[in-house]
N, CA, C and O atoms as a GROMACS GRO file, in nm:
protein
  344
    1UNK      N    1   0.776   2.536   0.980
    1UNK     CA    2   0.773   2.392   0.989
    1UNK      C    3   0.652   2.345   1.071
    1UNK      O    4   0.589   2.244   1.038
    2UNK      N    5   0.620   2.421   1.178
    2UNK     CA    6   0.504   2.386   1.259
    2UNK      C    7   0.376   2.393   1.177
    2UNK      O    8   0.288   2.308   1.191
    3UNK      N    9   0.366   2.493   1.091
    3UNK     CA   10   0.245   2.511   1.012
    3UNK      C   11   0.228   2.399   0.909
    3UNK      O   12   0.116   2.354   0.884
    4UNK      N   13   0.336   2.355   0.852
    4UNK     CA   14   0.330   2.244   0.757
    4UNK      C   15   0.284   2.117   0.828
    4UNK      O   16   0.200   2.043   0.776
    5UNK      N   17   0.339   2.094   0.945
    5UNK     CA   18   0.302   1.975   1.022
    5UNK      C   19   0.155   1.979   1.062
    5UNK      O   20   0.085   1.879   1.049
    6UNK      N   21   0.107   2.093   1.109
    6UNK     CA   22  -0.033   2.106   1.147
    6UNK      C   23  -0.126   2.091   1.027
    6UNK      O   24  -0.233   2.032   1.038
    7UNK      N   25  -0.085   2.145   0.913
    7UNK     CA   26  -0.164   2.132   0.791
    7UNK      C   27  -0.175   1.986   0.748
    7UNK      O   28  -0.282   1.941   0.708
    8UNK      N   29  -0.065   1.913   0.756
    8UNK     CA   30  -0.068   1.772   0.720
    8UNK      C   31  -0.159   1.692   0.812
    8UNK      O   32  -0.231   1.604   0.767
    9UNK      N   33  -0.155   1.722   0.941
    9UNK     CA   34  -0.242   1.653   1.036
    9UNK      C   35  -0.389   1.685   1.007
    9UNK      O   36  -0.473   1.596   1.012
   10UNK      N   37  -0.419   1.810   0.977
   10UNK     CA   38  -0.556   1.850   0.947
   10UNK      C   39  -0.608   1.780   0.822
   10UNK      O   40  -0.720   1.729   0.821
   11UNK      N   41  -0.528   1.776   0.717
   11UNK     CA   42  -0.570   1.711   0.592
   11UNK      C   43  -0.593   1.562   0.614
   11UNK      O   44  -0.691   1.506   0.565
   12UNK      N   45  -0.504   1.499   0.688
   12UNK     CA   46  -0.517   1.356   0.715
   12UNK      C   47  -0.642   1.326   0.797
   12UNK      O   48  -0.714   1.232   0.767
   13UNK      N   49  -0.668   1.406   0.898
   13UNK     CA   50  -0.785   1.381   0.983
   13UNK      C   51  -0.915   1.405   0.907
   13UNK      O   52  -1.013   1.335   0.932
   14UNK      N   53  -0.918   1.500   0.817
   14UNK     CA   54  -1.039   1.525   0.739
   14UNK      C   55  -1.065   1.412   0.641
   14UNK      O   56  -1.180   1.374   0.620
   15UNK      N   57  -0.961   1.359   0.580
   15UNK     CA   58  -0.981   1.251   0.483
   15UNK      C   59  -1.024   1.122   0.552
   15UNK      O   60  -1.099   1.044   0.493
   16UNK      N   61  -0.978   1.098   0.672
   16UNK     CA   62  -1.018   0.978   0.746
   16UNK      C   63  -1.162   0.988   0.791
   16UNK      O   64  -1.236   0.889   0.783
   17UNK      N   65  -1.205   1.102   0.837
   17UNK     CA   66  -1.341   1.116   0.887
   17UNK      C   67  -1.444   1.126   0.776
   17UNK      O   68  -1.563   1.107   0.802
   18UNK      N   69  -1.404   1.154   0.652
   18UNK     CA   70  -1.500   1.166   0.543
   18UNK      C   71  -1.552   1.030   0.497
   18UNK      O   72  -1.659   1.024   0.437
   19UNK      N   73  -1.481   0.922   0.522
   19UNK     CA   74  -1.523   0.788   0.481
   19UNK      C   75  -1.580   0.712   0.599
   19UNK      O   76  -1.548   0.595   0.620
   20UNK      N   77  -1.665   0.778   0.676
   20UNK     CA   78  -1.710   0.720   0.802
   20UNK      C   79  -1.812   0.608   0.784
   20UNK      O   80  -1.800   0.504   0.849
   21UNK      N   81  -1.914   0.625   0.698
   21UNK     CA   82  -2.021   0.526   0.689
   21UNK      C   83  -2.079   0.526   0.549
   21UNK      O   84  -2.090   0.630   0.484
   22UNK      N   85  -2.116   0.406   0.501
   22UNK     CA   86  -2.181   0.392   0.372
   22UNK      C   87  -2.332   0.383   0.391
   22UNK      O   88  -2.380   0.363   0.503
   23UNK      N   89  -2.406   0.398   0.282
   23UNK     CA   90  -2.552   0.391   0.291
   23UNK      C   91  -2.599   0.246   0.313
   23UNK      O   92  -2.525   0.151   0.289
   24UNK      N   93  -2.723   0.233   0.358
   24UNK     CA   94  -2.777   0.102   0.393
   24UNK      C   95  -2.792   0.010   0.272
   24UNK      O   96  -2.776  -0.111   0.283
   25UNK      N   97  -2.822   0.068   0.156
   25UNK     CA   98  -2.838  -0.013   0.036
   25UNK      C   99  -2.706  -0.082  -0.001
   25UNK      O  100  -2.704  -0.202  -0.028
   26UNK      N  101  -2.598  -0.006  -0.001
   26UNK     CA  102  -2.468  -0.064  -0.033
   26UNK      C  103  -2.423  -0.166   0.070
   26UNK      O  104  -2.366  -0.269   0.036
   27UNK      N  105  -2.450  -0.137   0.197
   27UNK     CA  106  -2.412  -0.231   0.303
   27UNK      C  107  -2.493  -0.360   0.294
   27UNK      O  108  -2.441  -0.468   0.320
   28UNK      N  109  -2.619  -0.348   0.257
   28UNK     CA  110  -2.702  -0.467   0.240
   28UNK      C  111  -2.653  -0.555   0.126
   28UNK      O  112  -2.657  -0.677   0.134
   29UNK      N  113  -2.607  -0.490   0.019
   29UNK     CA  114  -2.554  -0.567  -0.094
   29UNK      C  115  -2.424  -0.638  -0.057
   29UNK      O  116  -2.401  -0.751  -0.099
   30UNK      N  117  -2.341  -0.571   0.022
   30UNK     CA  118  -2.217  -0.636   0.068
   30UNK      C  119  -2.250  -0.755   0.157
   30UNK      O  120  -2.190  -0.861   0.145
   31UNK      N  121  -2.346  -0.736   0.247
   31UNK     CA  122  -2.384  -0.844   0.338
   31UNK      C  123  -2.439  -0.964   0.260
   31UNK      O  124  -2.406  -1.079   0.291
   32UNK      N  125  -2.522  -0.938   0.159
   32UNK     CA  126  -2.576  -1.047   0.077
   32UNK      C  127  -2.465  -1.116  -0.002
   32UNK      O  128  -2.465  -1.238  -0.016
   33UNK      N  129  -2.371  -1.037  -0.052
   33UNK     CA  130  -2.260  -1.095  -0.127
   33UNK      C  131  -2.172  -1.184  -0.041
   33UNK      O  132  -2.126  -1.289  -0.088
   34UNK      N  133  -2.149  -1.144   0.082
   34UNK     CA  134  -2.069  -1.228   0.173
   34UNK      C  135  -2.142  -1.360   0.199
   34UNK      O  136  -2.079  -1.465   0.202
   35UNK      N  137  -2.271  -1.353   0.217
   35UNK     CA  138  -2.348  -1.476   0.237
   35UNK      C  139  -2.341  -1.568   0.116
   35UNK      O  140  -2.332  -1.690   0.131
   36UNK      N  141  -2.346  -1.510  -0.004
   36UNK     CA  142  -2.337  -1.592  -0.125
   36UNK      C  143  -2.199  -1.654  -0.140
   36UNK      O  144  -2.187  -1.768  -0.183
   37UNK      N  145  -2.095  -1.580  -0.104
   37UNK     CA  146  -1.959  -1.635  -0.112
   37UNK      C  147  -1.941  -1.751  -0.014
   37UNK      O  148  -1.877  -1.851  -0.047
   38UNK      N  149  -1.997  -1.738   0.104
   38UNK     CA  150  -1.988  -1.847   0.202
   38UNK      C  151  -2.067  -1.969   0.154
   38UNK      O  152  -2.021  -2.082   0.168
   39UNK      N  153  -2.185  -1.946   0.096
   39UNK     CA  154  -2.264  -2.058   0.043
   39UNK      C  155  -2.191  -2.126  -0.073
   39UNK      O  156  -2.192  -2.249  -0.084
   40UNK      N  157  -2.126  -2.047  -0.158
   40UNK     CA  158  -2.050  -2.105  -0.269
   40UNK      C  159  -1.932  -2.187  -0.218
   40UNK      O  160  -1.900  -2.291  -0.275
   41UNK      N  161  -1.868  -2.140  -0.113
   41UNK     CA  162  -1.755  -2.216  -0.058
   41UNK      C  163  -1.802  -2.348   0.002
   41UNK      O  164  -1.732  -2.449  -0.007
   42UNK      N  165  -1.920  -2.348   0.063
   42UNK     CA  166  -1.976  -2.473   0.115
   42UNK      C  167  -2.008  -2.570   0.001
   42UNK      O  168  -1.988  -2.691   0.015
   43UNK      N  169  -2.057  -2.517  -0.110
   43UNK     CA  170  -2.082  -2.602  -0.227
   43UNK      C  171  -1.953  -2.663  -0.278
   43UNK      O  172  -1.948  -2.781  -0.313
   44UNK      N  173  -1.848  -2.581  -0.284
   44UNK     CA  174  -1.718  -2.631  -0.330
   44UNK      C  175  -1.664  -2.737  -0.235
   44UNK      O  176  -1.598  -2.832  -0.279
   45UNK      N  177  -1.690  -2.722  -0.106
   45UNK     CA  178  -1.645  -2.822  -0.009
   45UNK      C  179  -1.713  -2.955  -0.034
   45UNK      O  180  -1.648  -3.060  -0.035
   46UNK      N  181  -1.843  -2.951  -0.056
   46UNK     CA  182  -1.916  -3.074  -0.083
   46UNK      C  183  -1.870  -3.141  -0.212
   46UNK      O  184  -1.855  -3.263  -0.218
   47UNK      N  185  -1.847  -3.060  -0.315
   47UNK     CA  186  -1.800  -3.116  -0.442
   47UNK      C  187  -1.660  -3.174  -0.429
   47UNK      O  188  -1.630  -3.278  -0.487
   48UNK      N  189  -1.574  -3.105  -0.353
   48UNK     CA  190  -1.437  -3.156  -0.338
   48UNK      C  191  -1.435  -3.286  -0.258
   48UNK      O  192  -1.355  -3.375  -0.286
   49UNK      N  193  -1.522  -3.297  -0.158
   49UNK     CA  194  -1.531  -3.423  -0.083
   49UNK      C  195  -1.580  -3.536  -0.174
   49UNK      O  196  -1.532  -3.649  -0.164
   50UNK      N  197  -1.676  -3.504  -0.261
   50UNK     CA  198  -1.724  -3.605  -0.356
   50UNK      C  199  -1.615  -3.647  -0.453
   50UNK      O  200  -1.603  -3.765  -0.486
   51UNK      N  201  -1.536  -3.550  -0.500
   51UNK     CA  202  -1.427  -3.583  -0.591
   51UNK      C  203  -1.320  -3.666  -0.520
   51UNK      O  204  -1.260  -3.755  -0.580
   52UNK      N  205  -1.297  -3.637  -0.393
   52UNK     CA  206  -1.200  -3.715  -0.316
   52UNK      C  207  -1.245  -3.859  -0.297
   52UNK      O  208  -1.164  -3.952  -0.303
   53UNK      N  209  -1.376  -3.878  -0.275
   53UNK     CA  210  -1.428  -4.014  -0.259
   53UNK      C  211  -1.421  -4.092  -0.390
   53UNK      O  212  -1.405  -4.214  -0.391
   54UNK      N  213  -1.434  -4.019  -0.503
   54UNK     CA  214  -1.426  -4.084  -0.634
   54UNK      C  215  -1.282  -4.110  -0.676
   54UNK      O  216  -1.259  -4.178  -0.777
   55UNK      N  217  -1.186  -4.058  -0.603
   55UNK     CA  218  -1.045  -4.080  -0.634
   55UNK      C  219  -0.986  -3.981  -0.733
   55UNK      O  220  -0.877  -4.004  -0.785
   56UNK      N  221  -1.058  -3.872  -0.761
   56UNK     CA  222  -1.009  -3.771  -0.855
   56UNK      C  223  -0.936  -3.662  -0.776
   56UNK      O  224  -0.995  -3.561  -0.738
   57UNK      N  225  -0.807  -3.683  -0.752
   57UNK     CA  226  -0.732  -3.590  -0.668
   57UNK      C  227  -0.711  -3.455  -0.735
   57UNK      O  228  -0.702  -3.353  -0.666
   58UNK      N  229  -0.702  -3.452  -0.867
   58UNK     CA  230  -0.685  -3.324  -0.938
   58UNK      C  231  -0.806  -3.234  -0.921
   58UNK      O  232  -0.793  -3.116  -0.892
   59UNK      N  233  -0.924  -3.292  -0.939
   59UNK     CA  234  -1.048  -3.214  -0.922
   59UNK      C  235  -1.066  -3.174  -0.776
   59UNK      O  236  -1.112  -3.064  -0.747
   60UNK      N  237  -1.029  -3.264  -0.685
   60UNK     CA  238  -1.041  -3.232  -0.543
   60UNK      C  239  -0.954  -3.112  -0.507
   60UNK      O  240  -0.997  -3.022  -0.435
   61UNK      N  241  -0.831  -3.111  -0.557
   61UNK     CA  242  -0.740  -3.000  -0.528
   61UNK      C  243  -0.792  -2.869  -0.588
   61UNK      O  244  -0.788  -2.765  -0.524
   62UNK      N  245  -0.841  -2.876  -0.711
   62UNK     CA  246  -0.894  -2.756  -0.777
   62UNK      C  247  -1.015  -2.701  -0.703
   62UNK      O  248  -1.028  -2.580  -0.685
   63UNK      N  249  -1.104  -2.790  -0.660
   63UNK     CA  250  -1.222  -2.746  -0.586
   63UNK      C  251  -1.186  -2.690  -0.449
   63UNK      O  252  -1.250  -2.596  -0.402
   64UNK      N  253  -1.085  -2.745  -0.384
   64UNK     CA  254  -1.039  -2.691  -0.255
   64UNK      C  255  -0.981  -2.552  -0.272
   64UNK      O  256  -1.002  -2.464  -0.188
   65UNK      N  257  -0.909  -2.530  -0.383
   65UNK     CA  258  -0.854  -2.397  -0.410
   65UNK      C  259  -0.965  -2.296  -0.435
   65UNK      O  260  -0.957  -2.182  -0.391
   66UNK      N  261  -1.069  -2.339  -0.507
   66UNK     CA  262  -1.183  -2.250  -0.530
   66UNK      C  263  -1.254  -2.219  -0.398
   66UNK      O  264  -1.296  -2.106  -0.376
   67UNK      N  265  -1.267  -2.319  -0.312
   67UNK     CA  266  -1.328  -2.297  -0.181
   67UNK      C  267  -1.248  -2.195  -0.101
   67UNK      O  268  -1.306  -2.105  -0.039
   68UNK      N  269  -1.117  -2.208  -0.103
   68UNK     CA  270  -1.031  -2.114  -0.032
   68UNK      C  271  -1.044  -1.973  -0.089
   68UNK      O  272  -1.047  -1.876  -0.014
   69UNK      N  273  -1.053  -1.962  -0.221
   69UNK     CA  274  -1.070  -1.831  -0.285
   69UNK      C  275  -1.200  -1.765  -0.240
   69UNK      O  276  -1.202  -1.646  -0.208
   70UNK      N  277  -1.309  -1.843  -0.238
   70UNK     CA  278  -1.437  -1.787  -0.194
   70UNK      C  279  -1.432  -1.744  -0.048
   70UNK      O  280  -1.486  -1.640  -0.012
   71UNK      N  281  -1.368  -1.824   0.037
   71UNK     CA  282  -1.359  -1.788   0.178
   71UNK      C  283  -1.272  -1.665   0.201
   71UNK      O  284  -1.305  -1.581   0.284
   72UNK      N  285  -1.161  -1.653   0.126
   72UNK     CA  286  -1.077  -1.534   0.138
   72UNK      C  287  -1.152  -1.410   0.092
   72UNK      O  288  -1.144  -1.305   0.156
   73UNK      N  289  -1.226  -1.422  -0.018
   73UNK     CA  290  -1.304  -1.308  -0.067
   73UNK      C  291  -1.410  -1.267   0.035
   73UNK      O  292  -1.431  -1.148   0.058
   74UNK      N  293  -1.477  -1.365   0.095
   74UNK     CA  294  -1.577  -1.334   0.197
   74UNK      C  295  -1.512  -1.264   0.316
   74UNK      O  296  -1.571  -1.173   0.374
   75UNK      N  297  -1.392  -1.307   0.353
   75UNK     CA  298  -1.322  -1.242   0.463
   75UNK      C  299  -1.286  -1.098   0.433
   75UNK      O  300  -1.298  -1.011   0.519
   76UNK      N  301  -1.242  -1.073   0.310
   76UNK     CA  302  -1.208  -0.936   0.271
   76UNK      C  303  -1.332  -0.846   0.270
   76UNK      O  304  -1.329  -0.734   0.320
   77UNK      N  305  -1.441  -0.898   0.213
   77UNK     CA  306  -1.564  -0.819   0.210
   77UNK      C  307  -1.621  -0.799   0.350
   77UNK      O  308  -1.683  -0.696   0.378
   78UNK      N  309  -1.602  -0.895   0.438
   78UNK     CA  310  -1.646  -0.879   0.578
   78UNK      C  311  -1.570  -0.768   0.647
   78UNK      O  312  -1.626  -0.694   0.728
   79UNK      N  313  -1.441  -0.758   0.616
   79UNK     CA  314  -1.360  -0.649   0.672
   79UNK      C  315  -1.411  -0.514   0.623
   79UNK      O  316  -1.421  -0.420   0.701
   80UNK      N  317  -1.442  -0.506   0.495
   80UNK     CA  318  -1.496  -0.381   0.439
   80UNK      C  319  -1.629  -0.348   0.506
   80UNK      O  320  -1.654  -0.233   0.542
   81UNK      N  321  -1.714  -0.449   0.522
   81UNK     CA  322  -1.844  -0.428   0.586
   81UNK      C  323  -1.828  -0.377   0.729
   81UNK      O  324  -1.894  -0.281   0.770
   82UNK      N  325  -1.741  -0.441   0.805
   82UNK     CA  326  -1.725  -0.399   0.945
   82UNK      C  327  -1.660  -0.262   0.956
   82UNK      O  328  -1.680  -0.192   1.056
   83UNK      N  329  -1.582  -0.223   0.856
   83UNK     CA  330  -1.518  -0.092   0.860
   83UNK      C  331  -1.614   0.020   0.825
   83UNK      O  332  -1.616   0.123   0.893
   84UNK      N  333  -1.695   0.002   0.721
   84UNK     CA  334  -1.776   0.112   0.670
   84UNK      C  335  -1.925   0.102   0.701
   84UNK      O  336  -1.998   0.199   0.679
   85UNK      N  337  -1.972  -0.011   0.750
   85UNK     CA  338  -2.117  -0.029   0.767
   85UNK      C  339  -2.162  -0.042   0.911
   85UNK      O  340  -2.282  -0.029   0.938
   86UNK      N  341  -2.074  -0.069   1.004
   86UNK     CA  342  -2.116  -0.084   1.144
   86UNK      C  343  -2.106   0.046   1.217
   86UNK      O  344  -2.138   0.052   1.336
   0.00000   0.00000   0.00000
């Protein structure tokens, strides 16, 4: 039983340490993508404010949802970047 437990710990520790860092090219692409997602969310914010001023509540709601989607995606990719690229 001790040997099985030690083997499981060894396998787990090796698999965790093998995904330590990604190459600079991939990390740069992730960083650029996060910036584009944030810029797109800012565009959606501006468009949704314009739709709200025009009284189009349906378009405003749809644009706010798109803004939230872009911000959530940027947050997820930022987590990946901080995990594998720093």
